[in-house]
mmCIF file of C-alpha atoms and ligand atoms in Angstrom:
data_model
loop_
_atom_site.group_PDB
_atom_site.id
_atom_site.type_symbol
_atom_site.label_atom_id
_atom_site.label_comp_id
_atom_site.label_asym_id
_atom_site.label_seq_id
_atom_site.Cartn_x
_atom_site.Cartn_y
_atom_site.Cartn_z
ATOM 1 C CA UNK A 1 -25.832 -18.103 3.386
ATOM 2 C CA UNK A 2 -27.726 -15.288 5.123
ATOM 3 C CA UNK A 3 -26.388 -11.962 6.314
ATOM 4 C CA UNK A 4 -26.660 -13.298 9.881
ATOM 5 C CA UNK A 5 -24.208 -16.063 9.117
ATOM 6 C CA UNK A 6 -21.640 -14.319 7.005
ATOM 7 C CA UNK A 7 -19.788 -11.053 7.027
ATOM 8 C CA UNK A 8 -17.863 -9.539 4.137
ATOM 9 C CA UNK A 9 -14.809 -7.319 4.226
ATOM 10 C CA UNK A 10 -17.070 -4.524 3.057
ATOM 11 C CA UNK A 11 -20.657 -4.310 1.878
ATOM 12 C CA UNK A 12 -21.940 -7.084 -0.311
ATOM 13 C CA UNK A 13 -23.249 -4.485 -2.763
ATOM 14 C CA UNK A 14 -23.514 -0.724 -3.242
ATOM 15 C CA UNK A 15 -20.629 1.714 -3.214
ATOM 16 C CA UNK A 16 -17.407 0.750 -1.473
ATOM 17 C CA UNK A 17 -17.516 2.135 2.084
ATOM 18 C CA UNK A 18 -15.303 5.080 2.922
ATOM 19 C CA UNK A 19 -13.222 5.616 6.031
ATOM 20 C CA UNK A 20 -11.577 8.810 7.314
ATOM 21 C CA UNK A 21 -7.848 9.521 7.094
ATOM 22 C CA UNK A 22 -6.716 10.848 10.461
ATOM 23 C CA UNK A 23 -7.914 14.390 11.013
ATOM 24 C CA UNK A 24 -7.476 15.453 7.392
ATOM 25 C CA UNK A 25 -11.186 15.595 6.585
ATOM 26 C CA UNK A 26 -10.502 13.185 3.718
ATOM 27 C CA UNK A 27 -12.174 9.841 3.427
ATOM 28 C CA UNK A 28 -10.955 7.018 1.216
ATOM 29 C CA UNK A 29 -12.677 3.947 -0.158
ATOM 30 C CA UNK A 30 -11.604 1.088 2.067
ATOM 31 C CA UNK A 31 -10.478 -0.780 -1.029
ATOM 32 C CA UNK A 32 -7.771 1.170 -2.836
ATOM 33 C CA UNK A 33 -5.497 0.776 -5.843
ATOM 34 C CA UNK A 34 -1.764 0.122 -5.388
ATOM 35 C CA UNK A 35 -0.058 1.773 -8.348
ATOM 36 C CA UNK A 36 3.259 -0.112 -8.403
ATOM 37 C CA UNK A 37 1.860 -2.382 -11.117
ATOM 38 C CA UNK A 38 1.422 0.634 -13.406
ATOM 39 C CA UNK A 39 5.165 1.261 -13.127
ATOM 40 C CA UNK A 40 5.754 -2.215 -14.617
ATOM 41 C CA UNK A 41 6.424 -3.972 -11.318
ATOM 42 C CA UNK A 42 8.009 -7.340 -12.270
ATOM 43 C CA UNK A 43 6.650 -7.168 -15.848
ATOM 44 C CA UNK A 44 5.864 -4.666 -18.556
ATOM 45 C CA UNK A 45 2.325 -3.457 -19.109
ATOM 46 C CA UNK A 46 1.320 -1.479 -22.205
ATOM 47 C CA UNK A 47 -0.019 2.057 -21.810
ATOM 48 C CA UNK A 48 -3.396 0.835 -23.066
ATOM 49 C CA UNK A 49 -3.501 -1.952 -20.482
ATOM 50 C CA UNK A 50 -2.449 0.480 -17.757
ATOM 51 C CA UNK A 51 -5.318 2.813 -18.644
ATOM 52 C CA UNK A 52 -7.766 -0.099 -18.856
ATOM 53 C CA UNK A 53 -6.599 -1.388 -15.469
ATOM 54 C CA UNK A 54 -7.110 1.891 -13.658
ATOM 55 C CA UNK A 55 -10.409 2.474 -15.488
ATOM 56 C CA UNK A 56 -11.600 -0.959 -14.363
ATOM 57 C CA UNK A 57 -10.664 -0.061 -10.778
ATOM 58 C CA UNK A 58 -12.645 3.182 -11.064
ATOM 59 C CA UNK A 59 -15.562 1.274 -12.599
ATOM 60 C CA UNK A 60 -15.405 -1.057 -9.589
ATOM 61 C CA UNK A 61 -15.903 1.996 -7.363
ATOM 62 C CA UNK A 62 -12.344 2.392 -6.088
ATOM 63 C CA UNK A 63 -11.611 6.041 -5.276
ATOM 64 C CA UNK A 64 -8.263 5.737 -3.534
ATOM 65 C CA UNK A 65 -5.106 5.494 -5.628
ATOM 66 C CA UNK A 66 -1.488 5.285 -4.515
ATOM 67 C CA UNK A 67 1.562 5.877 -6.693
ATOM 68 C CA UNK A 68 5.209 6.939 -6.292
ATOM 69 C CA UNK A 69 8.125 8.382 -8.289
ATOM 70 C CA UNK A 70 9.925 5.082 -7.631
ATOM 71 C CA UNK A 71 7.327 2.990 -9.454
ATOM 72 C CA UNK A 72 8.943 2.610 -12.856
ATOM 73 C CA UNK A 73 10.963 5.824 -12.389
ATOM 74 C CA UNK A 74 8.015 8.059 -13.052
ATOM 75 C CA UNK A 75 6.017 5.725 -15.295
ATOM 76 C CA UNK A 76 3.302 4.937 -12.733
ATOM 77 C CA UNK A 77 2.797 8.621 -11.939
ATOM 78 C CA UNK A 78 2.481 9.492 -15.655
ATOM 79 C CA UNK A 79 -0.103 6.766 -16.206
ATOM 80 C CA UNK A 80 -2.044 7.533 -13.022
ATOM 81 C CA UNK A 81 -2.205 11.216 -13.919
ATOM 82 C CA UNK A 82 -3.440 10.444 -17.426
ATOM 83 C CA UNK A 83 -6.186 8.216 -16.030
ATOM 84 C CA UNK A 84 -7.333 10.591 -13.295
ATOM 85 C CA UNK A 85 -7.115 13.999 -14.993
ATOM 86 C CA UNK A 86 -10.814 14.135 -15.806
ATOM 87 C CA UNK A 87 -12.020 12.198 -12.762
ATOM 88 C CA UNK A 88 -13.340 13.821 -9.573
ATOM 89 C CA UNK A 89 -13.494 12.396 -6.092
ATOM 90 C CA UNK A 90 -10.380 10.223 -6.065
ATOM 91 C CA UNK A 91 -8.017 10.515 -3.101
ATOM 92 C CA UNK A 92 -4.515 10.344 -4.572
ATOM 93 C CA UNK A 93 -1.285 9.692 -2.724
ATOM 94 C CA UNK A 94 2.255 9.791 -4.015
ATOM 95 C CA UNK A 95 5.595 9.696 -2.268
ATOM 96 C CA UNK A 96 8.646 11.809 -1.533
ATOM 97 C CA UNK A 97 12.262 10.919 -0.850
ATOM 98 C CA UNK A 98 13.520 10.014 -4.323
ATOM 99 C CA UNK A 99 14.337 12.586 -6.995
ATOM 100 C CA UNK A 100 14.479 11.486 -10.611
ATOM 101 C CA UNK A 101 17.254 12.804 -12.849
ATOM 102 C CA UNK A 102 17.641 12.187 -16.595
ATOM 103 C CA UNK A 103 19.778 9.152 -17.405
ATOM 104 C CA UNK A 104 20.167 8.466 -21.121
ATOM 105 C CA UNK A 105 21.961 5.185 -20.433
ATOM 106 C CA UNK A 106 18.538 3.674 -19.724
ATOM 107 C CA UNK A 107 17.612 2.481 -23.184
ATOM 108 C CA UNK A 108 15.828 -0.832 -22.631
ATOM 109 C CA UNK A 109 13.330 -2.350 -20.249
ATOM 110 C CA UNK A 110 15.717 -4.532 -18.275
ATOM 111 C CA UNK A 111 14.618 -5.088 -14.677
ATOM 112 C CA UNK A 112 15.725 -2.166 -12.514
ATOM 113 C CA UNK A 113 14.831 -2.186 -8.815
ATOM 114 C CA UNK A 114 12.082 -4.701 -9.592
ATOM 115 C CA UNK A 115 10.508 -2.621 -12.379
ATOM 116 C CA UNK A 116 10.689 -3.206 -16.135
ATOM 117 C CA UNK A 117 10.675 0.403 -17.100
ATOM 118 C CA UNK A 118 12.584 2.098 -19.864
ATOM 119 C CA UNK A 119 11.888 5.569 -18.501
ATOM 120 C CA UNK A 120 15.271 7.311 -18.931
ATOM 121 C CA UNK A 121 15.736 8.433 -15.341
ATOM 122 C CA UNK A 122 17.809 7.460 -12.337
ATOM 123 C CA UNK A 123 16.596 7.884 -8.779
ATOM 124 C CA UNK A 124 18.560 9.620 -6.030
ATOM 125 C CA UNK A 125 17.447 9.641 -2.402
ATOM 126 C CA UNK A 126 16.824 13.078 -0.940
ATOM 127 C CA UNK A 127 14.797 13.528 2.246
ATOM 128 C CA UNK A 128 15.952 17.097 2.922
ATOM 129 C CA UNK A 129 13.684 20.136 3.148
ATOM 130 C CA UNK A 130 14.376 21.258 -0.414
ATOM 131 C CA UNK A 131 14.418 17.679 -1.700
ATOM 132 C CA UNK A 132 10.915 17.062 -0.359
ATOM 133 C CA UNK A 133 9.539 20.277 -1.873
ATOM 134 C CA UNK A 134 11.194 19.485 -5.197
ATOM 135 C CA UNK A 135 9.865 15.909 -5.139
ATOM 136 C CA UNK A 136 6.319 17.167 -4.580
ATOM 137 C CA UNK A 137 6.617 19.702 -7.410
ATOM 138 C CA UNK A 138 8.158 17.137 -9.790
ATOM 139 C CA UNK A 139 5.359 14.667 -9.042
ATOM 140 C CA UNK A 140 2.710 17.232 -9.955
ATOM 141 C CA UNK A 141 4.515 17.803 -13.256
ATOM 142 C CA UNK A 142 4.709 14.074 -14.049
ATOM 143 C CA UNK A 143 1.114 13.508 -12.994
ATOM 144 C CA UNK A 144 -0.082 16.540 -14.924
ATOM 145 C CA UNK A 145 -2.306 17.307 -11.959
ATOM 146 C CA UNK A 146 -2.574 20.444 -9.845
ATOM 147 C CA UNK A 147 -2.767 18.559 -6.584
ATOM 148 C CA UNK A 148 -2.125 15.348 -4.701
ATOM 149 C CA UNK A 149 -3.945 14.732 -1.430
ATOM 150 C CA UNK A 150 -1.407 12.749 0.572
ATOM 151 C CA UNK A 151 2.378 12.458 0.570
ATOM 152 C CA UNK A 152 4.255 9.539 2.071
ATOM 153 C CA UNK A 153 7.945 9.666 2.945
ATOM 154 C CA UNK A 154 8.986 6.615 0.965
ATOM 155 C CA UNK A 155 11.249 3.863 2.291
ATOM 156 C CA UNK A 156 12.824 5.777 5.181
ATOM 157 C CA UNK A 157 14.494 3.508 7.741
ATOM 158 C CA UNK A 158 16.858 0.565 8.037
ATOM 159 C CA UNK A 159 14.803 -1.856 5.908
ATOM 160 C CA UNK A 160 15.558 0.210 2.793
ATOM 161 C CA UNK A 161 18.783 1.981 3.738
ATOM 162 C CA UNK A 162 20.749 -0.226 6.111
ATOM 163 C CA UNK A 163 23.885 1.586 7.244
ATOM 164 C CA UNK A 164 22.886 4.785 5.428
ATOM 165 C CA UNK A 165 19.637 5.130 7.328
ATOM 166 C CA UNK A 166 21.042 7.505 9.990
ATOM 167 C CA UNK A 167 22.148 10.028 7.371
ATOM 168 C CA UNK A 168 18.780 9.964 5.605
ATOM 169 C CA UNK A 169 16.972 10.227 8.944
ATOM 170 C CA UNK A 170 18.953 13.392 9.702
ATOM 171 C CA UNK A 171 17.870 14.878 6.347
ATOM 172 C CA UNK A 172 14.275 14.284 7.319
ATOM 173 C CA UNK A 173 14.574 15.633 10.866
ATOM 174 C CA UNK A 174 17.327 18.207 11.405
ATOM 175 C CA UNK A 175 17.591 18.691 7.633
ATOM 176 C CA UNK A 176 14.010 19.960 7.498
ATOM 177 C CA UNK A 177 12.256 17.216 5.492
ATOM 178 C CA UNK A 178 9.431 16.901 7.983
ATOM 179 C CA UNK A 179 9.314 20.710 8.244
ATOM 180 C CA UNK A 180 8.695 20.887 4.475
ATOM 181 C CA UNK A 181 5.822 18.413 4.772
ATOM 182 C CA UNK A 182 4.320 20.321 7.712
ATOM 183 C CA UNK A 183 4.559 23.478 5.625
ATOM 184 C CA UNK A 184 2.801 21.865 2.648
ATOM 185 C CA UNK A 185 0.047 20.672 5.000
ATOM 186 C CA UNK A 186 -0.261 24.010 6.825
ATOM 187 C CA UNK A 187 -0.505 25.877 3.529
ATOM 188 C CA UNK A 188 -3.175 23.460 2.271
ATOM 189 C CA UNK A 189 -1.102 22.196 -0.657
ATOM 190 C CA UNK A 190 -1.717 18.670 0.648
ATOM 191 C CA UNK A 191 -4.325 17.365 3.079
ATOM 192 C CA UNK A 192 -1.886 15.245 5.052
ATOM 193 C CA UNK A 193 1.294 13.223 5.116
ATOM 194 C CA UNK A 194 2.910 10.165 6.598
ATOM 195 C CA UNK A 195 5.479 7.504 5.849
ATOM 196 C CA UNK A 196 5.266 4.666 3.316
ATOM 197 C CA UNK A 197 7.473 1.837 4.578
ATOM 198 C CA UNK A 198 7.804 -1.911 5.128
ATOM 199 C CA UNK A 199 8.812 -1.746 8.806
ATOM 200 C CA UNK A 200 7.261 -0.708 12.089
ATOM 201 C CA UNK A 201 10.385 0.874 13.644
ATOM 202 C CA UNK A 202 10.453 3.639 11.030
ATOM 203 C CA UNK A 203 6.772 4.397 11.661
ATOM 204 C CA UNK A 204 7.281 4.735 15.406
ATOM 205 C CA UNK A 205 10.359 6.939 14.964
ATOM 206 C CA UNK A 206 8.489 9.207 12.546
ATOM 207 C CA UNK A 207 5.540 9.439 14.936
ATOM 208 C CA UNK A 208 7.891 10.635 17.663
ATOM 209 C CA UNK A 209 9.281 13.314 15.319
ATOM 210 C CA UNK A 210 6.070 14.804 13.912
ATOM 211 C CA UNK A 211 2.287 14.445 13.704
ATOM 212 C CA UNK A 212 1.519 11.890 10.987
ATOM 213 C CA UNK A 213 -1.950 11.772 9.459
ATOM 214 C CA UNK A 214 -1.498 8.359 7.919
ATOM 215 C CA UNK A 215 0.989 5.528 7.609
ATOM 216 C CA UNK A 216 1.234 3.280 4.558
ATOM 217 C CA UNK A 217 2.499 0.058 6.078
ATOM 218 C CA UNK A 218 3.389 -2.628 3.550
ATOM 219 C CA UNK A 219 3.473 -6.307 4.421
ATOM 220 C CA UNK A 220 3.736 -6.007 8.195
ATOM 221 C CA UNK A 221 0.087 -6.296 9.207
ATOM 222 C CA UNK A 222 -1.430 -9.193 7.277
ATOM 223 C CA UNK A 223 -2.975 -12.602 7.810
ATOM 224 C CA UNK A 224 0.632 -13.775 8.261
ATOM 225 C CA UNK A 225 2.011 -11.077 10.566
ATOM 226 C CA UNK A 226 0.405 -9.141 13.389
ATOM 227 C CA UNK A 227 3.298 -7.757 15.457
ATOM 228 C CA UNK A 228 2.058 -4.138 15.020
ATOM 229 C CA UNK A 229 -0.744 -4.978 17.474
ATOM 230 C CA UNK A 230 1.871 -4.615 20.226
ATOM 231 C CA UNK A 231 3.067 -1.117 19.503
ATOM 232 C CA UNK A 232 2.134 0.596 16.255
ATOM 233 C CA UNK A 233 -1.620 0.101 16.357
ATOM 234 C CA UNK A 234 -2.007 1.514 19.906
ATOM 235 C CA UNK A 235 0.358 4.388 19.090
ATOM 236 C CA UNK A 236 -1.717 5.269 16.016
ATOM 237 C CA UNK A 237 -4.960 5.078 17.988
ATOM 238 C CA UNK A 238 -3.528 7.500 20.568
ATOM 239 C CA UNK A 239 -2.206 9.906 17.927
ATOM 240 C CA UNK A 240 -5.202 9.803 15.572
ATOM 241 C CA UNK A 241 -3.051 8.395 12.768
ATOM 242 C CA UNK A 242 -4.707 6.158 10.191
ATOM 243 C CA UNK A 243 -3.096 3.115 8.603
ATOM 244 C CA UNK A 244 -3.285 2.161 4.937
ATOM 245 C CA UNK A 245 -2.265 -1.447 4.388
ATOM 246 C CA UNK A 246 -0.006 -1.991 1.356
ATOM 247 C CA UNK A 247 1.110 -5.419 0.209
ATOM 248 C CA UNK A 248 -1.802 -7.219 1.895
ATOM 249 C CA UNK A 249 -0.842 -10.442 0.129
ATOM 250 C CA UNK A 250 2.794 -10.191 1.349
ATOM 251 C CA UNK A 251 3.796 -9.832 -2.344
ATOM 252 C CA UNK A 252 1.544 -12.633 -3.601
ATOM 253 C CA UNK A 253 1.454 -15.754 -1.430
ATOM 254 C CA UNK A 254 -1.668 -14.664 0.441
ATOM 255 C CA UNK A 255 -3.455 -14.365 -2.913
ATOM 256 C CA UNK A 256 -2.062 -17.334 -4.816
ATOM 257 C CA UNK A 257 -1.981 -19.712 -1.880
ATOM 258 C CA UNK A 258 0.381 -22.671 -2.039
ATOM 259 C CA UNK A 259 -1.530 -25.177 -4.132
ATOM 260 C CA UNK A 260 -1.501 -23.642 -7.606
ATOM 261 C CA UNK A 261 1.915 -24.915 -8.637
ATOM 262 C CA UNK A 262 3.170 -21.436 -9.575
ATOM 263 C CA UNK A 263 5.961 -19.444 -7.917
ATOM 264 C CA UNK A 264 5.328 -18.544 -4.282
ATOM 265 C CA UNK A 265 6.201 -14.905 -3.625
ATOM 266 C CA UNK A 266 6.703 -13.443 -0.159
ATOM 267 C CA UNK A 267 8.152 -9.986 0.509
ATOM 268 C CA UNK A 268 9.531 -9.470 -3.027
ATOM 269 C CA UNK A 269 11.234 -12.857 -3.179
ATOM 270 C CA UNK A 270 10.772 -16.594 -2.964
ATOM 271 C CA UNK A 271 8.700 -17.622 0.048
ATOM 272 C CA UNK A 272 10.698 -19.358 2.802
ATOM 273 C CA UNK A 273 9.581 -22.830 3.840
ATOM 274 C CA UNK A 274 8.131 -21.678 7.188
ATOM 275 C CA UNK A 275 5.940 -19.106 5.447
ATOM 276 C CA UNK A 276 4.742 -21.680 2.910
ATOM 277 C CA UNK A 277 3.704 -24.058 5.698
ATOM 278 C CA UNK A 278 1.871 -21.349 7.588
ATOM 279 C CA UNK A 279 0.043 -20.134 4.479
ATOM 280 C CA UNK A 280 -0.886 -23.730 3.610
ATOM 281 C CA UNK A 281 -2.465 -24.072 7.044
ATOM 282 C CA UNK A 282 -4.406 -20.800 6.695
ATOM 283 C CA UNK A 283 -5.432 -21.836 3.179
ATOM 284 C CA UNK A 284 -6.790 -25.159 4.482
ATOM 285 C CA UNK A 285 -9.008 -23.370 7.033
ATOM 286 C CA UNK A 286 -10.246 -20.960 4.342
ATOM 287 C CA UNK A 287 -10.996 -23.867 2.002
ATOM 288 C CA UNK A 288 -13.066 -25.605 4.696
ATOM 289 C CA UNK A 289 -15.250 -22.483 4.833
ATOM 290 C CA UNK A 290 -15.389 -21.992 1.066
ATOM 291 C CA UNK A 291 -13.500 -18.694 1.266
ATOM 292 C CA UNK A 292 -10.718 -17.671 -1.137
ATOM 293 C CA UNK A 293 -7.506 -16.995 0.778
ATOM 294 C CA UNK A 294 -7.214 -13.537 -0.801
ATOM 295 C CA UNK A 295 -10.725 -12.588 0.386
ATOM 296 C CA UNK A 296 -9.744 -13.494 3.945
ATOM 297 C CA UNK A 297 -6.497 -11.521 3.563
ATOM 298 C CA UNK A 298 -8.417 -8.359 2.606
ATOM 299 C CA UNK A 299 -11.178 -8.788 5.199
ATOM 300 C CA UNK A 300 -8.724 -9.472 7.999
ATOM 301 C CA UNK A 301 -6.765 -6.229 7.711
ATOM 302 C CA UNK A 302 -9.911 -4.141 7.215
ATOM 303 C CA UNK A 303 -11.233 -5.438 10.536
ATOM 304 C CA UNK A 304 -8.704 -3.372 12.444
ATOM 305 C CA UNK A 305 -10.312 -0.052 13.457
ATOM 306 C CA UNK A 306 -7.103 1.882 12.779
ATOM 307 C CA UNK A 307 -7.000 0.700 9.162
ATOM 308 C CA UNK A 308 -8.558 3.130 6.689
ATOM 309 C CA UNK A 309 -7.955 1.206 3.493
ATOM 310 C CA UNK A 310 -6.207 -1.742 1.912
ATOM 311 C CA UNK A 311 -4.358 -1.313 -1.389
ATOM 312 C CA UNK A 312 -3.563 -4.625 -3.049
ATOM 313 C CA UNK A 313 -1.544 -4.845 -6.230
ATOM 314 C CA UNK A 314 -3.950 -4.837 -9.204
ATOM 315 C CA UNK A 315 -2.139 -5.648 -12.411
ATOM 316 C CA UNK A 316 -4.819 -5.857 -15.053
ATOM 317 C CA UNK A 317 -8.442 -4.938 -15.757
ATOM 318 C CA UNK A 318 -9.675 -8.455 -15.012
ATOM 319 C CA UNK A 319 -7.871 -8.391 -11.681
ATOM 320 C CA UNK A 320 -9.643 -5.155 -10.713
ATOM 321 C CA UNK A 321 -13.004 -6.877 -11.046
ATOM 322 C CA UNK A 322 -11.648 -9.976 -9.319
ATOM 323 C CA UNK A 323 -10.362 -7.862 -6.423
ATOM 324 C CA UNK A 324 -13.770 -6.232 -5.975
ATOM 325 C CA UNK A 325 -15.367 -9.686 -5.858
ATOM 326 C CA UNK A 326 -12.808 -10.806 -3.257
ATOM 327 C CA UNK A 327 -13.534 -7.714 -1.171
ATOM 328 C CA UNK A 328 -17.264 -8.459 -1.318
ATOM 329 C CA UNK A 329 -16.944 -12.189 -0.681
ATOM 330 C CA UNK A 330 -19.047 -13.460 2.213
ATOM 331 C CA UNK A 331 -16.987 -14.896 5.058
ATOM 332 C CA UNK A 332 -18.554 -17.059 7.794
ATOM 333 C CA UNK A 333 -17.497 -15.702 11.200
ATOM 334 C CA UNK A 334 -16.520 -19.235 12.232
ATOM 335 C CA UNK A 335 -13.520 -18.955 9.918
ATOM 336 C CA UNK A 336 -11.897 -16.422 12.239
ATOM 337 C CA UNK A 337 -12.558 -18.577 15.294
ATOM 338 C CA UNK A 338 -10.958 -21.553 13.554
ATOM 339 C CA UNK A 339 -7.879 -19.521 12.580
ATOM 340 C CA UNK A 340 -7.553 -18.367 16.190
ATOM 341 C CA UNK A 341 -8.012 -21.847 17.588
ATOM 342 C CA UNK A 342 -5.301 -23.184 15.288
ATOM 343 C CA UNK A 343 -2.934 -20.422 16.449
ATOM 344 C CA UNK A 344 -2.800 -19.004 12.928
ATOM 345 C CA UNK A 345 -3.867 -15.474 13.887
ATOM 346 C CA UNK A 346 -3.343 -13.757 17.198
ATOM 347 C CA UNK A 347 -6.110 -13.915 19.801
ATOM 348 C CA UNK A 348 -6.056 -10.119 20.152
ATOM 349 C CA UNK A 349 -6.338 -9.396 16.415
ATOM 350 C CA UNK A 350 -9.686 -7.798 15.571
ATOM 351 C CA UNK A 351 -11.747 -9.823 13.113
ATOM 352 C CA UNK A 352 -14.769 -8.777 11.047
ATOM 353 C CA UNK A 353 -18.048 -8.587 12.922
ATOM 354 C CA UNK A 354 -21.111 -10.391 11.734
ATOM 355 C CA UNK A 355 -23.413 -8.053 9.901
ATOM 356 C CA UNK A 356 -27.112 -8.663 10.497
HETATM 357 N N1 LIG B 401 7.019 1.257 0.980
HETATM 358 C C1 LIG B 401 5.786 1.440 0.478
HETATM 359 O O1 LIG B 401 5.209 2.518 0.564
HETATM 360 C C2 LIG B 401 5.089 0.293 -0.207
HETATM 361 C C3 LIG B 401 5.715 -0.959 -0.284
HETATM 362 C C4 LIG B 401 5.012 -1.991 -0.910
HETATM 363 C C5 LIG B 401 3.762 -1.777 -1.444
HETATM 364 N N2 LIG B 401 3.185 -0.545 -1.369
HETATM 365 C C6 LIG B 401 1.837 -0.283 -1.962
HETATM 366 O O2 LIG B 401 1.045 -1.469 -1.875
HETATM 367 C C7 LIG B 401 0.617 -1.851 -3.198
HETATM 368 C C8 LIG B 401 0.484 -3.356 -3.310
HETATM 369 O O3 LIG B 401 1.714 -3.973 -3.011
HETATM 370 P P1 LIG B 401 2.315 -5.211 -3.835
HETATM 371 O O4 LIG B 401 1.759 -5.233 -5.213
HETATM 372 O O5 LIG B 401 3.787 -5.142 -3.653
HETATM 373 O O6 LIG B 401 1.891 -6.479 -2.986
HETATM 374 P P2 LIG B 401 0.573 -7.401 -2.774
HETATM 375 O O7 LIG B 401 -0.680 -6.635 -2.997
HETATM 376 O O8 LIG B 401 0.800 -8.047 -1.458
HETATM 377 O O9 LIG B 401 0.774 -8.541 -3.856
HETATM 378 C C9 LIG B 401 0.599 -8.303 -5.215
HETATM 379 C C10 LIG B 401 0.850 -9.605 -5.971
HETATM 380 O O10 LIG B 401 -0.110 -10.582 -5.592
HETATM 381 C C11 LIG B 401 -0.528 -11.296 -6.706
HETATM 382 N N3 LIG B 401 -1.995 -11.148 -6.783
HETATM 383 C C12 LIG B 401 -2.701 -10.040 -6.604
HETATM 384 N N4 LIG B 401 -4.024 -10.298 -6.710
HETATM 385 C C13 LIG B 401 -4.128 -11.590 -6.960
HETATM 386 C C14 LIG B 401 -5.208 -12.441 -7.177
HETATM 387 N N5 LIG B 401 -6.459 -11.980 -7.126
HETATM 388 N N6 LIG B 401 -4.954 -13.727 -7.434
HETATM 389 C C15 LIG B 401 -3.693 -14.176 -7.466
HETATM 390 N N7 LIG B 401 -2.608 -13.408 -7.269
HETATM 391 C C16 LIG B 401 -2.824 -12.125 -7.022
HETATM 392 C C17 LIG B 401 0.095 -10.706 -7.927
HETATM 393 O O11 LIG B 401 1.104 -11.541 -8.389
HETATM 394 P P3 LIG B 401 1.142 -11.938 -9.945
HETATM 395 O O12 LIG B 401 1.132 -10.642 -10.665
HETATM 396 O O13 LIG B 401 2.405 -12.726 -10.072
HETATM 397 O O14 LIG B 401 -0.103 -12.736 -10.236
HETATM 398 C C18 LIG B 401 0.659 -9.385 -7.457
HETATM 399 O O15 LIG B 401 1.912 -9.069 -8.029
HETATM 400 C C19 LIG B 401 1.677 -1.233 -4.132
HETATM 401 O O16 LIG B 401 1.193 -1.074 -5.445
HETATM 402 C C20 LIG B 401 1.941 0.084 -3.436
HETATM 403 O O17 LIG B 401 0.934 1.028 -3.774
HETATM 404 C C21 LIG B 401 3.841 0.489 -0.749
#
């Protein structure tokens, strides 16, 4: 296959391309590292494996790492900090909105909030002015780093909080949470901030309240879902806000496909029948073109001009190398036409251009 016939998500070789984040002056590698796995998302990982995983991602050329206090109640931040302390040139994001307090009842690695972490802490939501400043300071302590580049307000909105969302929204707005983030940005303590959420409504509300540099949107703009084309993507283009795509595999099914016989994960749970059928149809088109489903999932989101980076879950050193290969996989342009023709992606969704 020649370069005229096939396009990849990124370059087929050389360093991973970088894209700017809003007006921050930062640029990130368009393939990034989602750090939930290092907090023992779904299963425990040893410290040695965690270090090897992040090192393999760095060896692959990834220079964009995302973590959060929530990921294993501090465990992901500790491991990320240990791995990055001597490394230059990595754009690091963490999150605000949960404060961790000591909890000595946590004595085993039972599943808690999806993570198998025995870190003896409990999380409490706090989106207030002082809560945000404290969260930032606590993260630096856990990371053992003097600085993070980007802060995301984590899980604000109805998807995470249901009936309590109004009260948390008030903390962020009238309670000064956004003011604290603006202050950190104005003082140069961080380069920029945004929200890190699984829903579009929270992004739009936050954009009306303050100037966001970047939005980490998980699971809502993928090969399976493109509703943000209607509202969020144009709003971000107008405001100069970049998008980082989290959960590009919708928790797994867009990587595993439907044919492997293993569990089919969608949005943190078992995939509903309708999703399985749709993925099977996408998978069949990909197979006809000799393209792994996961490679198409990465390439598709990176084709949107508002998207700065995609951060799939990478839960092992081998998977870091595998993810780089998926990112570099050649994709015949006809694949996108076939997906459109079958009604499997929206007609107005940007798709990768052919590179000559
Ligand atoms: N609110 C927020 O801010 C928010 C929310 C969600 C995610 N995020 C960010 O996005 C990152 C990624 O999200 P995610 O891990 O939830 O979802 P994801 O990237 O959509 O899916 C990850 C899952 O896909 C499977 N997988 C990954 N690569 C694969 C491959 N090459 N072959 C087969 N299966 C593969 C793995 O399942 P198995 O391990 O079972 O193989 C893995 O657990 C997070 O680490 C976080 O940084 C942010």
